[in-house]
GROMACS .gro file of C-alpha atoms in nm:
model
  149
    1MET     CA    1  -5.154 -10.530   2.449
    2ALA     CA    2  -4.849 -10.331   2.552
    3THR     CA    3  -4.813 -10.249   2.919
    4LYS     CA    4  -4.546  -9.987   2.844
    5THR     CA    5  -4.527  -9.733   2.564
    6ILE     CA    6  -4.192  -9.572   2.492
    7ILE     CA    7  -4.198  -9.248   2.291
    8THR     CA    8  -3.875  -9.105   2.153
    9VAL     CA    9  -3.844  -8.790   1.945
   10LEU     CA   10  -3.548  -8.783   1.707
   11PHE     CA   11  -3.378  -8.471   1.580
   12ASN     CA   12  -3.030  -8.582   1.474
   13ARG     CA   13  -2.795  -8.298   1.380
   14ASP     CA   14  -2.466  -8.483   1.349
   15LYS     CA   15  -2.300  -8.824   1.337
   16ASN     CA   16  -2.233  -8.824   1.712
   17GLU     CA   17  -2.603  -8.799   1.788
   18LEU     CA   18  -2.678  -9.081   1.546
   19GLY     CA   19  -2.402  -9.290   1.703
   20ALA     CA   20  -2.534  -9.233   2.057
   21PHE     CA   21  -2.886  -9.318   1.942
   22GLU     CA   22  -2.767  -9.646   1.792
   23ARG     CA   23  -2.506  -9.757   2.047
   24LEU     CA   24  -2.675  -9.640   2.365
   25TYR     CA   25  -3.046  -9.630   2.304
   26LEU     CA   26  -3.137  -9.885   2.037
   27ASP     CA   27  -2.900 -10.148   2.170
   28SER     CA   28  -3.037 -10.109   2.524
   29LEU     CA   29  -3.397 -10.134   2.397
   30LEU     CA   30  -3.319 -10.474   2.249
   31ARG     CA   31  -3.152 -10.589   2.569
   32TYR     CA   32  -3.384 -10.460   2.839
   33CYS     CA   33  -3.733 -10.410   2.695
   34GLY     CA   34  -3.953 -10.712   2.663
   35SER     CA   35  -4.238 -10.793   2.430
   36ASP     CA   36  -4.479 -10.597   2.654
   37ALA     CA   37  -4.350 -10.263   2.522
   38GLN     CA   38  -4.476 -10.049   2.239
   39LEU     CA   39  -4.215  -9.825   2.075
   40ILE     CA   40  -4.307  -9.501   1.898
   41LEU     CA   41  -4.021  -9.319   1.726
   42VAL     CA   42  -4.098  -8.973   1.588
   43GLU     CA   43  -3.837  -8.853   1.339
   44ASN     CA   44  -3.889  -8.478   1.358
   45ASN     CA   45  -3.741  -8.373   1.021
   46SER     CA   46  -3.380  -8.395   1.139
   47PRO     CA   47  -3.099  -8.224   0.951
   48ARG     CA   48  -2.968  -8.583   0.915
   49LYS     CA   49  -3.307  -8.732   0.827
   50VAL     CA   50  -3.168  -8.941   0.540
   51GLU     CA   51  -2.910  -9.106   0.767
   52THR     CA   52  -3.168  -9.139   1.046
   53LYS     CA   53  -3.415  -9.310   0.810
   54ARG     CA   54  -3.143  -9.549   0.694
   55LEU     CA   55  -3.060  -9.634   1.056
   56LEU     CA   56  -3.427  -9.683   1.146
   57ASP     CA   57  -3.478  -9.908   0.843
   58GLU     CA   58  -3.180 -10.117   0.961
   59TRP     CA   59  -3.310 -10.151   1.318
   60GLU     CA   60  -3.683 -10.184   1.251
   61SER     CA   61  -3.681 -10.561   1.202
   62PRO     CA   62  -3.480 -10.648   1.516
   63LEU     CA   63  -3.690 -10.405   1.721
   64ARG     CA   64  -4.014 -10.559   1.591
   65ALA     CA   65  -3.883 -10.909   1.667
   66THR     CA   66  -3.817 -10.809   2.029
   67LEU     CA   67  -4.090 -10.557   2.105
   68GLY     CA   68  -4.360 -10.644   1.855
   69ASP     CA   69  -4.530 -10.306   1.823
   70VAL     CA   70  -4.294 -10.053   1.665
   71ARG     CA   71  -4.426  -9.739   1.500
   72ILE     CA   72  -4.205  -9.494   1.316
   73VAL     CA   73  -4.341  -9.152   1.226
   74HIS     CA   74  -4.154  -8.934   0.976
   75ASN     CA   75  -4.257  -8.569   1.010
   76PRO     CA   76  -4.221  -8.363   0.691
   77THR     CA   77  -4.150  -8.056   0.907
   78ASN     CA   78  -4.002  -8.008   1.253
   79LYS     CA   79  -4.306  -7.980   1.477
   80GLY     CA   80  -4.101  -7.910   1.789
   81TYR     CA   81  -4.025  -8.141   2.079
   82ALA     CA   82  -4.355  -8.106   2.266
   83ALA     CA   83  -4.575  -8.147   1.957
   84ALA     CA   84  -4.375  -8.451   1.844
   85ASN     CA   85  -4.420  -8.611   2.187
   86ASN     CA   86  -4.793  -8.534   2.168
   87GLN     CA   87  -4.801  -8.716   1.832
   88GLY     CA   88  -4.660  -9.021   2.006
   89LEU     CA   89  -4.905  -8.988   2.294
   90GLY     CA   90  -5.192  -8.993   2.046
   91SER     CA   91  -5.089  -9.346   1.941
   92ALA     CA   92  -4.984  -9.474   2.284
   93GLU     CA   93  -5.160  -9.791   2.396
   94GLY     CA   94  -4.956  -9.884   2.703
   95GLU     CA   95  -5.075  -9.844   3.060
   96THR     CA   96  -4.754  -9.656   3.139
   97VAL     CA   97  -4.593  -9.409   2.900
   98PHE     CA   98  -4.223  -9.326   2.893
   99MET     CA   99  -4.085  -9.026   2.709
  100ILE     CA  100  -3.720  -9.113   2.661
  101ASN     CA  101  -3.456  -8.905   2.486
  102PRO     CA  102  -3.254  -9.083   2.215
  103ASP     CA  103  -2.918  -9.041   2.392
  104ILE     CA  104  -3.019  -9.247   2.697
  105ARG     CA  105  -2.909  -9.598   2.782
  106ILE     CA  106  -3.185  -9.803   2.937
  107THR     CA  107  -3.053 -10.035   3.205
  108GLU     CA  108  -3.179 -10.371   3.324
  109GLY     CA  109  -3.498 -10.334   3.526
  110ALA     CA  110  -3.509  -9.954   3.498
  111LEU     CA  111  -3.846  -9.927   3.327
  112ASP     CA  112  -4.004 -10.198   3.542
  113SER     CA  113  -3.886 -10.033   3.865
  114MET     CA  114  -4.047  -9.703   3.762
  115VAL     CA  115  -4.371  -9.882   3.672
  116GLU     CA  116  -4.364 -10.058   4.012
  117LYS     CA  117  -4.319  -9.726   4.192
  118LEU     CA  118  -4.622  -9.581   4.014
  119GLN     CA  119  -4.832  -9.888   4.092
  120ARG     CA  120  -4.720  -9.906   4.457
  121ASP     CA  121  -4.792  -9.547   4.547
  122GLY     CA  122  -5.103  -9.382   4.403
  123ALA     CA  123  -4.974  -9.039   4.510
  124TYR     CA  124  -4.734  -9.043   4.215
  125GLY     CA  125  -4.848  -8.963   3.864
  126ILE     CA  126  -4.503  -8.919   3.714
  127VAL     CA  127  -4.159  -9.054   3.801
  128GLY     CA  128  -3.811  -9.018   3.658
  129PRO     CA  129  -3.495  -9.223   3.684
  130HIS     CA  130  -3.196  -9.156   3.905
  131THR     CA  131  -2.951  -9.002   3.662
  132PRO     CA  132  -2.586  -9.022   3.768
  133ASN     CA  133  -2.358  -8.728   3.703
  134PRO     CA  134  -1.996  -8.851   3.688
  135ARG     CA  135  -1.862  -8.526   3.835
  136GLU     CA  136  -2.105  -8.463   4.119
  137GLY     CA  137  -2.296  -8.782   4.197
  138ALA     CA  138  -2.670  -8.768   4.127
  139GLN     CA  139  -2.789  -8.516   3.874
  140ARG     CA  140  -2.955  -8.225   4.050
  141ILE     CA  141  -3.236  -7.998   3.943
  142PHE     CA  142  -3.142  -7.631   3.967
  143PHE     CA  143  -3.464  -7.532   4.143
  144LYS     CA  144  -3.417  -7.620   4.512
  145VAL     CA  145  -3.784  -7.687   4.574
  146LEU     CA  146  -3.786  -7.965   4.312
  147ASN     CA  147  -3.480  -8.147   4.447
  148SER     CA  148  -3.685  -8.294   4.732
  149TYR     CA  149  -3.912  -8.482   4.485
   0.00000   0.00000   0.00000
């Protein structure tokens, strides 16, 4: 059984988004996610759904070889970001669920360190990664009250 479920909603509008999804996200999944992860990809009727399907078909075998449980959902209509994530949640089997955007690069140990934080401190029900901003250091939330969390 998967200890981690990763849900990613895809809505690719142009070649740059497809490129980021492939070079950043998919490549990092193969490198830094072990066989204890379930992957759920929800293709949300992208404007580039044909190219996205082709890319997913190409990567499905290597992802299955590494992760084991890979599920790809092709929505016939765009259900919206929240509804597409809820679709993924309905199939999630992992103890910890990650909702990760397709333009993110997962780094070594990142998912495990967030799982450890949740397991170490029962006061937390949700965590997020430290996201560097090349211009200003750490990415900040615009609402001051949330920056302390």
